[in-house]
Amino acid sequence: MNYLTKRIKLASSSSKVTIFGFGDLHADSPAFDADGFNLFKDDVLTTEGPVYSICMGDLVDFTNTRTRKTLEIAFGSGVVESTRTDLDDFADQKRLAAQELLAPIAPTILAVTEGNHGWTYEDNTTLDQRVAEGFGFDYAQGLIAIRLTLVCGKRQANLHILAHHGLGGGASAGGDLNNLLRKFGPYANCNIALSGHTHRLYVHHDNPSLLLPDGATYNYTKQADRHYARTGSFVRGYIPGATTYVERTLLPPTSLGYVKFTAKLHRDRRDHTSVRVSGQAIEV
Protein backbone atom coordinates (compact mmCIF):
# COMPACT_ATOMS: atom_id res chain seq x y z
CA MET A 1 0.00 0.00 0.00
CA ASN A 2 1.23 3.48 -0.88
CA TYR A 3 0.85 6.34 1.60
CA LEU A 4 0.52 10.04 0.85
CA THR A 5 0.13 12.82 3.38
CA LYS A 6 -0.61 16.48 2.79
CA ARG A 7 -1.17 19.40 5.15
CA ILE A 8 -3.70 21.99 3.96
CA LYS A 9 -4.02 25.40 5.60
CA LEU A 10 -7.54 26.79 5.37
CA ALA A 11 -8.22 30.51 5.09
CA SER A 12 -11.11 30.40 7.57
CA SER A 13 -13.20 27.96 9.60
CA SER A 14 -15.83 27.96 6.83
CA SER A 15 -13.35 27.11 4.04
CA LYS A 16 -13.88 23.90 2.10
CA VAL A 17 -11.56 21.45 0.39
CA THR A 18 -12.85 19.81 -2.80
CA ILE A 19 -11.78 16.33 -3.92
CA PHE A 20 -12.65 14.93 -7.35
CA GLY A 21 -12.55 11.22 -8.14
CA PHE A 22 -12.38 10.21 -11.80
CA GLY A 23 -10.96 7.56 -14.10
CA ASP A 24 -11.61 4.95 -16.78
CA LEU A 25 -11.01 7.45 -19.56
CA HIS A 26 -10.14 4.91 -22.29
CA ALA A 27 -9.09 8.03 -24.17
CA ASP A 28 -7.94 6.20 -27.32
CA SER A 29 -11.28 4.44 -27.77
CA PRO A 30 -13.70 5.60 -30.50
CA ALA A 31 -16.30 5.65 -27.70
CA PHE A 32 -14.34 8.18 -25.59
CA ASP A 33 -16.64 11.00 -24.49
CA ALA A 34 -14.46 14.06 -25.09
CA ASP A 35 -17.30 16.51 -24.42
CA GLY A 36 -18.03 14.85 -21.08
CA PHE A 37 -14.37 14.95 -20.09
CA ASN A 38 -14.22 18.65 -20.95
CA LEU A 39 -17.18 19.29 -18.63
CA PHE A 40 -15.32 17.49 -15.86
CA LYS A 41 -12.13 19.43 -16.58
CA ASP A 42 -14.00 22.75 -16.49
CA ASP A 43 -15.55 21.84 -13.13
CA VAL A 44 -12.10 21.13 -11.67
CA LEU A 45 -10.62 24.35 -13.03
CA THR A 46 -13.48 26.62 -11.93
CA THR A 47 -13.99 25.24 -8.41
CA GLU A 48 -12.73 27.69 -5.79
CA GLY A 49 -10.57 26.93 -2.77
CA PRO A 50 -8.14 24.05 -2.35
CA VAL A 51 -8.95 21.53 -5.10
CA TYR A 52 -7.51 18.03 -5.53
CA SER A 53 -8.28 15.10 -7.77
CA ILE A 54 -7.50 11.40 -7.75
CA CYS A 55 -7.42 9.25 -10.90
CA MET A 56 -8.52 5.58 -10.88
CA GLY A 57 -6.44 4.59 -13.92
CA ASP A 58 -7.43 3.10 -17.29
CA LEU A 59 -6.26 6.22 -19.05
CA VAL A 60 -6.21 4.33 -22.35
CA ASP A 61 -8.09 1.37 -23.79
CA PHE A 62 -5.01 -0.25 -25.36
CA THR A 63 -4.67 -3.84 -24.06
CA ASN A 64 -6.07 -5.28 -20.86
CA THR A 65 -4.50 -7.63 -18.32
CA ARG A 66 -5.36 -10.79 -20.27
CA THR A 67 -3.97 -9.42 -23.54
CA ARG A 68 -0.72 -8.34 -21.89
CA LYS A 69 -0.23 -11.78 -20.33
CA THR A 70 -0.66 -13.38 -23.76
CA LEU A 71 1.86 -10.98 -25.26
CA GLU A 72 4.36 -11.66 -22.46
CA ILE A 73 4.18 -15.36 -23.32
CA ALA A 74 4.80 -14.50 -26.95
CA PHE A 75 7.76 -12.27 -26.04
CA GLY A 76 9.22 -15.07 -23.94
CA SER A 77 8.86 -17.50 -26.85
CA GLY A 78 11.24 -15.59 -29.05
CA VAL A 79 9.21 -12.89 -30.77
CA VAL A 80 11.63 -10.61 -32.57
CA GLU A 81 12.87 -7.62 -30.54
CA SER A 82 11.61 -5.12 -33.11
CA THR A 83 8.02 -6.21 -32.41
CA ARG A 84 8.39 -5.35 -28.74
CA THR A 85 9.98 -2.01 -29.61
CA ASP A 86 7.19 -1.18 -32.07
CA LEU A 87 4.53 -1.94 -29.47
CA ASP A 88 6.35 0.15 -26.85
CA ASP A 89 6.49 3.06 -29.28
CA PHE A 90 2.81 2.63 -30.17
CA ALA A 91 1.85 2.62 -26.49
CA ASP A 92 3.93 5.72 -25.89
CA GLN A 93 1.97 7.62 -28.53
CA LYS A 94 -1.17 6.79 -26.60
CA ARG A 95 0.50 7.83 -23.33
CA LEU A 96 1.43 11.23 -24.75
CA ALA A 97 -2.15 11.79 -25.94
CA ALA A 98 -3.48 10.90 -22.48
CA GLN A 99 -0.99 13.28 -20.86
CA GLU A 100 -2.18 16.08 -23.12
CA LEU A 101 -5.75 15.51 -21.90
CA LEU A 102 -4.68 15.58 -18.25
CA ALA A 103 -2.26 18.49 -18.52
CA PRO A 104 -4.72 21.29 -17.61
CA ILE A 105 -5.76 19.56 -14.35
CA ALA A 106 -2.43 17.87 -13.58
CA PRO A 107 -1.55 20.39 -10.81
CA THR A 108 -4.63 19.20 -8.88
CA ILE A 109 -3.94 15.45 -9.21
CA LEU A 110 -2.67 13.81 -6.04
CA ALA A 111 -2.25 10.30 -7.43
CA VAL A 112 -3.16 7.79 -10.12
CA THR A 113 -3.83 4.11 -9.43
CA GLU A 114 -2.86 1.40 -11.90
CA GLY A 115 -5.77 0.23 -14.04
CA ASN A 116 -6.26 -3.04 -15.85
CA HIS A 117 -6.01 -1.33 -19.25
CA GLY A 118 -2.68 0.12 -20.35
CA TRP A 119 0.76 -1.14 -21.21
CA THR A 120 3.85 -2.58 -19.54
CA TYR A 121 7.07 -1.50 -21.24
CA GLU A 122 10.18 -3.58 -21.67
CA ASP A 123 11.74 -1.90 -18.60
CA ASN A 124 8.69 -3.03 -16.53
CA THR A 125 7.33 0.48 -16.07
CA THR A 126 3.68 0.95 -16.99
CA LEU A 127 1.83 3.56 -19.01
CA ASP A 128 -0.03 4.92 -15.96
CA GLN A 129 3.25 5.01 -14.03
CA ARG A 130 5.01 7.00 -16.75
CA VAL A 131 2.14 9.50 -16.86
CA ALA A 132 2.45 9.99 -13.08
CA GLU A 133 6.22 10.37 -13.25
CA GLY A 134 5.93 12.83 -16.14
CA PHE A 135 3.69 15.14 -14.10
CA GLY A 136 5.25 14.43 -10.70
CA PHE A 137 2.21 13.10 -8.84
CA ASP A 138 2.01 9.82 -6.91
CA TYR A 139 1.48 6.44 -8.57
CA ALA A 140 0.07 3.34 -6.88
CA GLN A 141 0.23 -0.12 -8.40
CA GLY A 142 -2.53 -1.18 -6.01
CA LEU A 143 -4.05 0.71 -3.09
CA ILE A 144 -3.13 4.22 -2.00
CA ALA A 145 -4.02 5.73 1.37
CA ILE A 146 -4.15 9.54 1.44
CA ARG A 147 -4.29 11.59 4.63
CA LEU A 148 -5.18 15.24 4.20
CA THR A 149 -4.71 17.26 7.38
CA LEU A 150 -7.00 20.28 7.37
CA VAL A 151 -5.65 23.13 9.49
CA CYS A 152 -7.25 26.39 10.56
CA GLY A 153 -5.42 28.29 13.29
CA LYS A 154 -4.90 25.93 16.21
CA ARG A 155 -7.55 23.51 15.02
CA GLN A 156 -6.92 20.58 12.75
CA ALA A 157 -8.37 17.19 11.77
CA ASN A 158 -7.58 14.46 9.27
CA LEU A 159 -9.45 13.40 6.17
CA HIS A 160 -8.65 9.80 5.19
CA ILE A 161 -9.07 8.64 1.58
CA LEU A 162 -8.48 5.21 0.07
CA ALA A 163 -8.29 4.72 -3.70
CA HIS A 164 -7.96 1.62 -5.85
CA HIS A 165 -8.76 1.03 -9.51
CA GLY A 166 -11.14 -1.74 -8.55
CA LEU A 167 -11.42 -5.49 -8.94
CA GLY A 168 -14.61 -7.32 -9.74
CA GLY A 169 -17.95 -5.70 -9.15
CA GLY A 170 -21.47 -7.06 -9.28
CA ALA A 171 -24.10 -7.89 -11.86
CA SER A 172 -26.56 -5.63 -10.03
CA ALA A 173 -26.24 -2.18 -8.49
CA GLY A 174 -26.56 -3.74 -5.03
CA GLY A 175 -23.90 -6.31 -5.81
CA ASP A 176 -21.54 -3.61 -6.99
CA LEU A 177 -21.97 -1.63 -3.77
CA ASN A 178 -21.58 -4.75 -1.64
CA ASN A 179 -18.26 -5.35 -3.37
CA LEU A 180 -17.05 -1.94 -2.18
CA LEU A 181 -18.41 -2.38 1.33
CA ARG A 182 -16.70 -5.75 1.65
CA LYS A 183 -13.31 -4.58 0.40
CA PHE A 184 -13.11 -1.13 2.00
CA GLY A 185 -15.25 -1.75 5.08
CA PRO A 186 -12.39 -3.01 7.31
CA TYR A 187 -10.74 0.43 7.17
CA ALA A 188 -12.72 1.95 10.03
CA ASN A 189 -11.41 5.53 9.81
CA CYS A 190 -11.62 5.82 6.01
CA ASN A 191 -13.81 8.81 5.16
CA ILE A 192 -13.82 8.39 1.37
CA ALA A 193 -13.28 5.11 -0.51
CA LEU A 194 -12.84 5.53 -4.27
CA SER A 195 -12.92 2.82 -6.91
CA GLY A 196 -13.47 2.65 -10.66
CA HIS A 197 -13.31 -0.32 -13.03
CA THR A 198 -17.03 -1.18 -13.28
CA HIS A 199 -17.94 2.11 -15.00
CA ARG A 200 -20.74 2.64 -12.51
CA LEU A 201 -21.26 6.04 -10.91
CA TYR A 202 -22.55 6.67 -7.39
CA VAL A 203 -21.73 7.93 -3.91
CA HIS A 204 -23.00 5.91 -0.97
CA HIS A 205 -23.00 7.61 2.43
CA ASP A 206 -22.79 4.76 4.92
CA ASN A 207 -23.40 4.83 8.66
CA PRO A 208 -20.53 6.60 10.44
CA SER A 209 -17.98 4.53 12.28
CA LEU A 210 -17.16 5.20 15.92
CA LEU A 211 -13.52 5.37 17.01
CA LEU A 212 -12.81 4.72 20.67
CA PRO A 213 -10.35 6.96 22.57
CA ASP A 214 -6.75 6.09 21.77
CA GLY A 215 -5.40 7.73 24.95
CA ALA A 216 -2.84 9.77 23.03
CA THR A 217 -4.32 12.14 20.45
CA TYR A 218 -7.93 12.20 21.69
CA ASN A 219 -9.75 11.07 24.84
CA TYR A 220 -13.31 10.87 23.54
CA THR A 221 -15.28 8.66 21.13
CA LYS A 222 -14.95 10.06 17.61
CA GLN A 223 -17.37 9.75 14.73
CA ALA A 224 -16.00 9.25 11.21
CA ASP A 225 -18.06 10.01 8.11
CA ARG A 226 -17.87 7.15 5.59
CA HIS A 227 -18.50 7.42 1.85
CA TYR A 228 -18.08 4.73 -0.80
CA ALA A 229 -17.92 5.77 -4.44
CA ARG A 230 -17.63 4.37 -7.93
CA THR A 231 -16.09 7.04 -10.08
CA GLY A 232 -17.88 6.48 -13.39
CA SER A 233 -16.09 6.65 -16.72
CA PHE A 234 -15.66 8.69 -19.89
CA VAL A 235 -16.23 5.91 -22.43
CA ARG A 236 -19.69 5.29 -23.85
CA GLY A 237 -21.02 1.75 -23.76
CA TYR A 238 -23.45 2.07 -26.66
CA ILE A 239 -22.80 4.38 -29.61
CA PRO A 240 -24.77 4.85 -32.86
CA GLY A 241 -23.36 3.08 -35.89
CA ALA A 242 -20.84 0.93 -34.03
CA THR A 243 -20.83 -2.26 -32.00
CA THR A 244 -18.89 -1.86 -28.78
CA TYR A 245 -17.60 -4.52 -26.39
CA VAL A 246 -20.34 -3.49 -23.96
CA GLU A 247 -23.01 -4.17 -26.59
CA ARG A 248 -21.50 -7.47 -27.74
CA THR A 249 -21.43 -8.82 -24.19
CA LEU A 250 -24.80 -7.28 -23.17
CA LEU A 251 -23.28 -5.37 -20.28
CA PRO A 252 -25.20 -2.50 -18.63
CA PRO A 253 -24.63 0.93 -20.18
CA THR A 254 -21.67 2.77 -18.72
CA SER A 255 -22.27 5.68 -16.36
CA LEU A 256 -20.53 8.76 -17.71
CA GLY A 257 -19.25 11.18 -15.11
CA TYR A 258 -17.21 11.60 -11.94
CA VAL A 259 -17.61 12.12 -8.20
CA LYS A 260 -17.06 15.28 -6.20
CA PHE A 261 -16.58 15.66 -2.45
CA THR A 262 -16.30 18.66 -0.17
CA ALA A 263 -14.71 18.54 3.28
CA LYS A 264 -14.52 21.12 6.03
CA LEU A 265 -13.59 21.35 9.67
CA HIS A 266 -16.43 20.91 12.15
CA ARG A 267 -16.40 22.09 15.77
CA ASP A 268 -19.03 20.50 17.99
CA ARG A 269 -20.57 21.75 21.24
CA ARG A 270 -17.89 20.00 23.28
CA ASP A 271 -15.18 21.93 21.40
CA HIS A 272 -14.02 18.84 19.50
CA THR A 273 -12.79 19.26 15.93
CA SER A 274 -13.47 16.75 13.15
CA VAL A 275 -13.88 16.68 9.38
CA ARG A 276 -17.35 16.64 7.86
CA VAL A 277 -17.69 15.28 4.33
CA SER A 278 -20.39 15.44 1.67
CA GLY A 279 -20.27 13.92 -1.80
CA GLN A 280 -22.17 13.65 -5.03
CA ALA A 281 -22.03 11.78 -8.32
CA ILE A 282 -22.07 14.08 -11.32
CA GLU A 283 -23.29 12.80 -14.69
CA VAL A 284 -22.01 14.30 -17.94
Short mmCIF file of N, CA, C and O in Angstrom, two decimals, residues 181 185 188 190-191 204-210 223-228:
data_model
loop_
_atom_site.label_atom_id
_atom_site.label_comp_id
_atom_site.label_asym_id
_atom_site.label_seq_id
_atom_site.Cartn_x
_atom_site.Cartn_y
_atom_site.Cartn_z
N LEU A 181 -18.27 -2.30 -0.12
CA LEU A 181 -18.41 -2.38 1.33
C LEU A 181 -17.54 -3.51 1.89
O LEU A 181 -16.93 -3.37 2.96
N GLY A 185 -14.64 -1.82 3.77
CA GLY A 185 -15.25 -1.75 5.08
C GLY A 185 -14.31 -1.93 6.25
O GLY A 185 -14.47 -1.28 7.30
N ALA A 188 -11.69 1.30 9.22
CA ALA A 188 -12.72 1.95 10.03
C ALA A 188 -12.68 3.47 9.96
O ALA A 188 -13.71 4.12 10.05
N CYS A 190 -11.63 5.32 7.39
CA CYS A 190 -11.62 5.82 6.01
C CYS A 190 -12.87 6.66 5.78
O CYS A 190 -13.99 6.17 5.92
N ASN A 191 -12.69 7.92 5.42
CA ASN A 191 -13.81 8.81 5.16
C ASN A 191 -14.35 8.70 3.74
O ASN A 191 -15.55 8.82 3.50
N HIS A 204 -22.20 6.49 -2.03
CA HIS A 204 -23.00 5.91 -0.97
C HIS A 204 -22.49 6.41 0.38
O HIS A 204 -21.34 6.18 0.73
N HIS A 205 -23.36 7.13 1.10
CA HIS A 205 -23.00 7.61 2.43
C HIS A 205 -23.44 6.56 3.43
O HIS A 205 -24.64 6.39 3.68
N ASP A 206 -22.49 5.84 4.00
CA ASP A 206 -22.79 4.76 4.92
C ASP A 206 -22.90 5.29 6.34
O ASP A 206 -22.58 6.45 6.63
N ASN A 207 -23.36 4.44 7.26
CA ASN A 207 -23.40 4.83 8.66
C ASN A 207 -22.00 5.19 9.15
O ASN A 207 -21.02 4.51 8.80
N PRO A 208 -21.86 6.23 9.94
CA PRO A 208 -20.53 6.60 10.44
C PRO A 208 -19.95 5.49 11.31
O PRO A 208 -20.68 4.70 11.91
N SER A 209 -18.64 5.44 11.35
CA SER A 209 -17.98 4.53 12.28
C SER A 209 -17.62 5.31 13.54
O SER A 209 -17.45 6.53 13.52
N LEU A 210 -17.52 4.60 14.65
CA LEU A 210 -17.16 5.20 15.92
C LEU A 210 -15.77 4.73 16.33
O LEU A 210 -15.49 3.53 16.32
N GLN A 223 -16.53 10.22 15.82
CA GLN A 223 -17.37 9.75 14.73
C GLN A 223 -16.70 10.06 13.40
O GLN A 223 -16.23 11.17 13.19
N ALA A 224 -16.65 9.07 12.52
CA ALA A 224 -16.00 9.25 11.21
C ALA A 224 -17.03 9.08 10.10
O ALA A 224 -17.67 8.02 9.99
N ASP A 225 -17.22 10.12 9.29
CA ASP A 225 -18.06 10.01 8.11
C ASP A 225 -17.46 8.97 7.16
O ASP A 225 -16.24 8.88 7.01
N ARG A 226 -18.35 8.20 6.51
CA ARG A 226 -17.87 7.15 5.59
C ARG A 226 -18.65 7.23 4.27
O ARG A 226 -19.88 7.15 4.27
N HIS A 227 -17.91 7.37 3.18
CA HIS A 227 -18.50 7.42 1.85
C HIS A 227 -17.81 6.41 0.94
O HIS A 227 -16.58 6.32 0.94
N TYR A 228 -18.60 5.69 0.17
CA TYR A 228 -18.08 4.73 -0.80
C TYR A 228 -18.52 5.18 -2.19
O TYR A 228 -19.70 5.48 -2.40
#
